[in-house]
Short mmCIF file of C-alpha atoms in Angstrom, two decimals:
data_model
loop_
_atom_site.label_atom_id
_atom_site.label_comp_id
_atom_site.label_asym_id
_atom_site.label_seq_id
_atom_site.Cartn_x
_atom_site.Cartn_y
_atom_site.Cartn_z
CA MET A 35 -28.22 42.51 -54.52
CA PRO A 36 -28.32 41.10 -58.07
CA ILE A 37 -25.36 38.97 -59.21
CA GLU A 38 -24.94 37.97 -62.84
CA SER A 39 -22.34 35.31 -63.56
CA ASP A 40 -21.03 33.16 -66.36
CA HIS A 41 -18.42 30.41 -66.25
CA ARG A 42 -16.86 27.72 -68.41
CA GLY A 43 -14.47 24.81 -68.20
CA SER A 44 -11.04 24.74 -69.78
CA ASP A 45 -8.93 22.36 -71.87
CA SER A 46 -5.80 23.56 -70.08
CA PRO A 47 -4.50 21.13 -67.42
CA TYR A 48 -3.51 24.19 -65.38
CA VAL A 49 -7.03 25.63 -65.23
CA ALA A 50 -10.18 24.34 -63.50
CA ARG A 51 -12.63 27.10 -64.39
CA VAL A 52 -12.85 30.55 -65.98
CA TRP A 53 -15.58 32.88 -64.76
CA ARG A 54 -16.90 36.43 -64.91
CA GLY A 55 -19.53 38.28 -62.95
CA ARG A 56 -21.29 41.55 -62.31
CA THR A 57 -22.83 42.90 -59.11
CA SER A 58 -25.03 45.93 -58.56
CA GLY A 59 -26.07 47.62 -55.35
CA VAL A 60 -24.61 47.25 -51.88
CA GLY A 61 -24.99 44.13 -49.81
CA GLN A 62 -23.60 40.85 -48.58
CA MET A 63 -22.90 37.57 -50.31
CA THR A 64 -22.00 34.13 -48.96
CA SER A 65 -18.59 33.04 -50.19
CA ILE A 66 -18.62 29.25 -50.18
CA ALA A 67 -15.59 27.09 -49.39
CA THR A 68 -13.29 26.22 -52.27
CA SER A 69 -10.23 23.97 -52.40
CA THR A 70 -8.62 25.84 -55.29
CA TRP A 71 -6.91 29.21 -55.67
CA GLU A 72 -7.57 31.82 -58.29
CA LEU A 73 -6.34 34.96 -59.97
CA VAL A 74 -9.06 37.61 -59.88
CA PHE A 75 -9.51 40.96 -61.62
CA TRP A 76 -12.28 43.42 -60.89
CA GLU A 77 -13.28 46.97 -61.73
CA GLN A 78 -15.03 49.08 -59.13
CA HIS A 79 -15.78 52.79 -59.35
CA GLY A 80 -13.67 52.93 -62.50
CA VAL A 81 -10.56 51.48 -60.83
CA MET A 82 -9.03 48.11 -61.77
CA HIS A 83 -7.83 45.67 -59.10
CA ALA A 84 -6.05 42.32 -59.25
CA ALA A 85 -5.38 39.73 -56.56
CA VAL A 86 -4.45 36.14 -55.91
CA ARG A 87 -7.07 34.51 -53.69
CA GLY A 88 -6.25 31.34 -51.81
CA PRO A 89 -8.44 28.36 -50.97
CA GLU A 90 -11.27 29.01 -48.51
CA THR A 91 -11.81 26.32 -45.89
CA THR A 92 -15.22 27.48 -44.65
CA ALA A 93 -18.16 29.50 -45.91
CA SER A 94 -18.02 33.17 -44.96
CA SER A 95 -19.91 36.41 -45.45
CA ALA A 96 -18.38 38.93 -47.83
CA GLU A 97 -19.41 42.52 -48.47
CA THR A 98 -19.92 43.81 -51.98
CA ALA A 99 -20.20 47.54 -52.43
CA GLY A 100 -21.41 49.42 -55.48
CA ASP A 101 -21.42 48.25 -59.08
CA SER A 102 -18.55 45.90 -59.90
CA GLU A 103 -17.43 43.71 -62.78
CA SER A 104 -15.07 40.81 -62.14
CA PHE A 105 -13.22 38.07 -63.97
CA GLY A 106 -11.24 35.15 -62.61
CA ILE A 107 -9.14 32.14 -63.48
CA THR A 108 -9.54 29.26 -61.04
CA PHE A 109 -6.52 26.98 -61.15
CA ALA A 110 -6.57 23.18 -61.03
CA HIS A 111 -5.25 21.26 -58.05
CA GLY A 112 -1.50 20.89 -58.50
CA THR A 113 -1.00 24.25 -60.21
CA SER A 114 1.02 26.69 -58.12
CA MET A 115 3.35 29.69 -58.20
CA PRO A 116 6.79 28.94 -56.74
CA HIS A 117 7.32 32.57 -55.73
CA LEU A 118 4.06 32.65 -53.74
CA PRO A 119 3.58 29.56 -51.53
CA ILE A 120 -0.09 28.61 -51.54
CA GLY A 121 -0.06 27.63 -47.88
CA ALA A 122 0.34 31.29 -46.93
CA LEU A 123 -2.77 32.19 -48.95
CA VAL A 124 -5.27 29.77 -47.39
CA ASP A 125 -8.32 31.76 -46.20
CA GLY A 126 -6.66 34.90 -47.51
CA GLY A 127 -4.96 36.38 -50.53
CA GLN A 128 -2.53 38.92 -51.88
CA ASP A 129 -3.35 42.03 -53.89
CA SER A 130 -1.23 43.08 -56.84
CA PRO A 131 0.81 46.12 -55.75
CA HIS A 132 0.31 47.97 -59.03
CA VAL A 133 -2.65 47.73 -61.42
CA THR A 134 -3.60 49.95 -64.35
CA GLY A 135 -6.53 49.71 -66.73
CA ARG A 136 -4.58 47.22 -68.84
CA THR A 137 -1.74 45.74 -66.79
CA PHE A 138 -0.95 44.35 -63.36
CA LEU A 139 2.17 43.37 -61.44
CA LEU A 140 2.93 39.70 -60.70
CA ARG A 141 6.29 38.38 -59.51
CA GLY A 142 7.71 41.85 -60.05
CA GLU A 143 6.76 41.86 -63.75
CA GLN A 144 4.08 43.72 -65.68
CA TRP A 145 1.47 41.52 -67.36
CA GLN A 146 -1.42 42.45 -69.61
CA ILE A 147 -4.77 41.78 -67.95
CA PRO A 148 -6.46 38.86 -69.75
CA ASP A 149 -10.16 38.43 -70.42
CA PHE A 150 -12.74 35.67 -70.34
CA ASP A 151 -11.95 34.42 -73.84
CA ASP A 152 -8.14 34.44 -73.82
CA ALA A 153 -7.46 33.15 -70.31
CA GLU A 154 -5.66 30.04 -71.59
CA LEU A 155 -3.28 32.09 -73.74
CA PHE A 156 -2.41 34.16 -70.68
CA VAL A 157 -1.84 31.01 -68.62
CA GLU A 158 0.49 29.66 -71.32
CA LYS A 159 2.58 32.83 -71.03
CA LEU A 160 2.81 32.41 -67.26
CA VAL A 161 3.91 28.80 -67.70
CA ARG A 162 6.59 29.69 -70.25
CA ALA A 163 7.90 32.39 -67.92
CA GLY A 164 8.06 29.97 -64.99
CA VAL A 165 5.45 31.86 -62.98
CA LEU A 166 3.17 28.81 -62.96
CA VAL A 167 4.22 25.20 -62.42
CA ARG A 168 2.19 22.02 -62.19
CA ASP A 169 2.47 18.74 -60.32
CA PRO A 170 0.15 16.42 -62.31
CA LEU A 171 0.15 13.79 -59.57
CA VAL A 172 -1.74 16.12 -57.26
CA ASN A 173 -4.77 16.59 -59.50
CA GLU A 174 -4.88 12.86 -60.21
CA VAL A 175 -4.87 11.72 -56.58
CA VAL A 176 -7.33 14.42 -55.51
CA TRP A 177 -9.84 12.91 -57.94
CA GLY A 178 -9.19 9.35 -56.84
CA GLY A 179 -6.34 8.33 -59.14
CA ALA A 180 -3.66 5.90 -58.03
CA ALA A 181 -0.29 7.26 -56.94
CA ARG A 182 2.99 5.57 -57.84
CA VAL A 183 4.76 7.01 -54.82
CA GLY A 184 4.35 6.48 -51.08
CA SER A 185 1.49 7.99 -49.10
CA ARG A 186 3.75 10.37 -47.19
CA SER A 187 5.19 11.70 -50.43
CA VAL A 188 1.67 12.19 -51.77
CA GLN A 189 0.63 14.07 -48.63
CA ARG A 190 3.64 16.38 -48.88
CA ARG A 191 3.07 17.10 -52.54
CA VAL A 192 -0.64 17.75 -52.12
CA ALA A 193 -0.01 20.11 -49.19
CA ALA A 194 2.76 21.95 -51.06
CA ALA A 195 0.67 22.46 -54.20
CA THR A 196 -2.73 23.20 -52.62
CA GLY A 197 -2.11 24.40 -49.06
CA LEU A 198 -4.61 21.75 -47.90
CA THR A 199 -4.72 18.08 -47.00
CA GLN A 200 -6.37 15.50 -49.23
CA GLY A 201 -9.04 15.03 -46.59
CA ALA A 202 -9.89 18.74 -46.50
CA ILE A 203 -10.08 18.91 -50.30
CA ARG A 204 -12.42 15.94 -50.49
CA GLN A 205 -14.70 17.31 -47.77
CA ILE A 206 -14.98 20.66 -49.53
CA GLU A 207 -15.57 19.15 -52.97
CA ARG A 208 -18.15 16.70 -51.62
CA ALA A 209 -20.08 19.53 -49.96
CA ARG A 210 -20.02 21.54 -53.19
CA GLU A 211 -21.34 18.56 -55.14
CA ALA A 212 -24.03 18.01 -52.50
CA ALA A 213 -25.10 21.64 -52.86
CA VAL A 214 -25.36 21.30 -56.64
CA LEU A 215 -27.46 18.15 -56.32
CA LEU A 216 -29.79 19.70 -53.75
CA GLY A 217 -30.15 22.81 -55.89
CA ALA A 218 -31.21 20.58 -58.77
CA GLY A 219 -33.96 19.08 -56.61
CA THR A 220 -32.32 15.86 -55.39
CA ALA A 221 -33.70 14.70 -52.04
CA ALA A 222 -31.38 15.00 -49.05
CA LEU A 223 -31.53 11.25 -48.33
CA ASP A 224 -30.48 10.51 -51.90
CA VAL A 225 -27.56 12.92 -51.57
CA VAL A 226 -26.49 11.20 -48.35
CA GLU A 227 -26.46 7.82 -50.08
CA ARG A 228 -24.88 8.99 -53.33
CA LEU A 229 -22.01 10.93 -51.77
CA GLY A 230 -21.28 8.70 -48.80
CA TYR A 231 -22.39 10.83 -45.87
CA TYR A 232 -23.11 8.87 -42.69
CA ASP A 233 -26.58 10.32 -42.28
CA GLN A 234 -28.56 13.53 -42.73
CA PRO A 235 -27.05 15.26 -39.67
CA HIS A 236 -23.59 14.60 -41.16
CA LEU A 237 -24.72 16.19 -44.44
CA ALA A 238 -26.26 19.12 -42.56
CA ARG A 239 -23.02 19.85 -40.68
CA SER A 240 -21.02 19.69 -43.89
CA LEU A 241 -23.35 22.05 -45.73
CA GLN A 242 -23.39 24.58 -42.90
CA ARG A 243 -19.61 24.56 -42.62
CA PHE A 244 -18.66 24.67 -46.28
CA ILE A 245 -21.68 26.18 -48.06
CA GLY A 246 -23.37 28.26 -45.37
CA ARG A 247 -26.80 26.83 -46.19
CA THR A 248 -29.13 24.06 -45.06
CA ALA A 249 -30.41 21.38 -47.43
CA THR A 250 -33.85 23.01 -47.40
CA GLN A 251 -32.40 26.43 -48.24
CA LEU A 252 -30.55 24.93 -51.20
CA ARG A 253 -33.60 23.05 -52.50
CA ARG A 254 -35.91 26.03 -52.02
CA PRO A 255 -33.78 29.20 -52.27
CA ASP A 256 -35.02 32.38 -50.62
CA PRO A 257 -34.79 35.26 -53.13
CA ALA A 258 -34.21 37.66 -50.23
CA ALA A 259 -31.21 35.72 -48.87
CA ASP A 260 -27.61 36.73 -49.54
CA PRO A 261 -26.55 35.20 -52.87
CA LEU A 262 -23.93 32.47 -53.03
CA SER A 263 -20.59 32.80 -54.76
CA LEU A 264 -19.93 30.71 -57.86
CA LEU A 265 -21.10 27.11 -57.40
CA TYR A 266 -20.70 24.38 -60.01
CA LYS A 267 -20.35 20.61 -60.10
CA PRO A 268 -16.78 19.54 -59.26
CA GLU A 269 -14.99 18.09 -62.28
CA GLY A 270 -12.04 15.76 -62.65
CA PRO A 271 -8.77 16.46 -64.46
CA ALA A 272 -8.87 18.01 -67.93
CA GLY A 273 -9.01 15.34 -70.55
CA SER A 274 -10.19 12.63 -68.15
#
């Protein structure tokens, strides 16, 4: 099942990544774990859909049917929607109840569907309307920054804004970075040393859980295997 994809970073502190993709045929794909949530739009059989997808704590198999075009905004750690607690979306999501070819419903309001090039303008509108809020401390501490509040306060704020613990986020992001390195040809032992895994079995367990692949499969991909969902090197806060 061919998958064509394109993605880019963002200068918005609310956004981690903007992506678009196209699938053709019927088959399965491996959806890898992700510690962020996203707003996704896709057209299938001439019908538009929109949904909020929460963080995914493990790799899973997902079915793709027919020809489909999709576009998504992946939000940075610390960005959330007060009306839709992220904790309830972990390993799940929520579809928009009403979508047309040009608009979708979010927080009971109609919004124009954005595109790949104007995602940041759309995000700005959501921020001004109070649909999106941001706790900058969360993105800083997730990427190793120092917190000026107590550890319990940090834990509460991270959980409230991401639906996950700091430990879970770091495990997922480390596995994603390991997968990128292995895909670029880095030896497994070098990945173990660079990313702080205990040993190769520790790396292997992490990859299987979060990526759904072995180190060998990532270094030498099988063209006949189910394709992976979007995978890119984890990046720190915008402007860092």
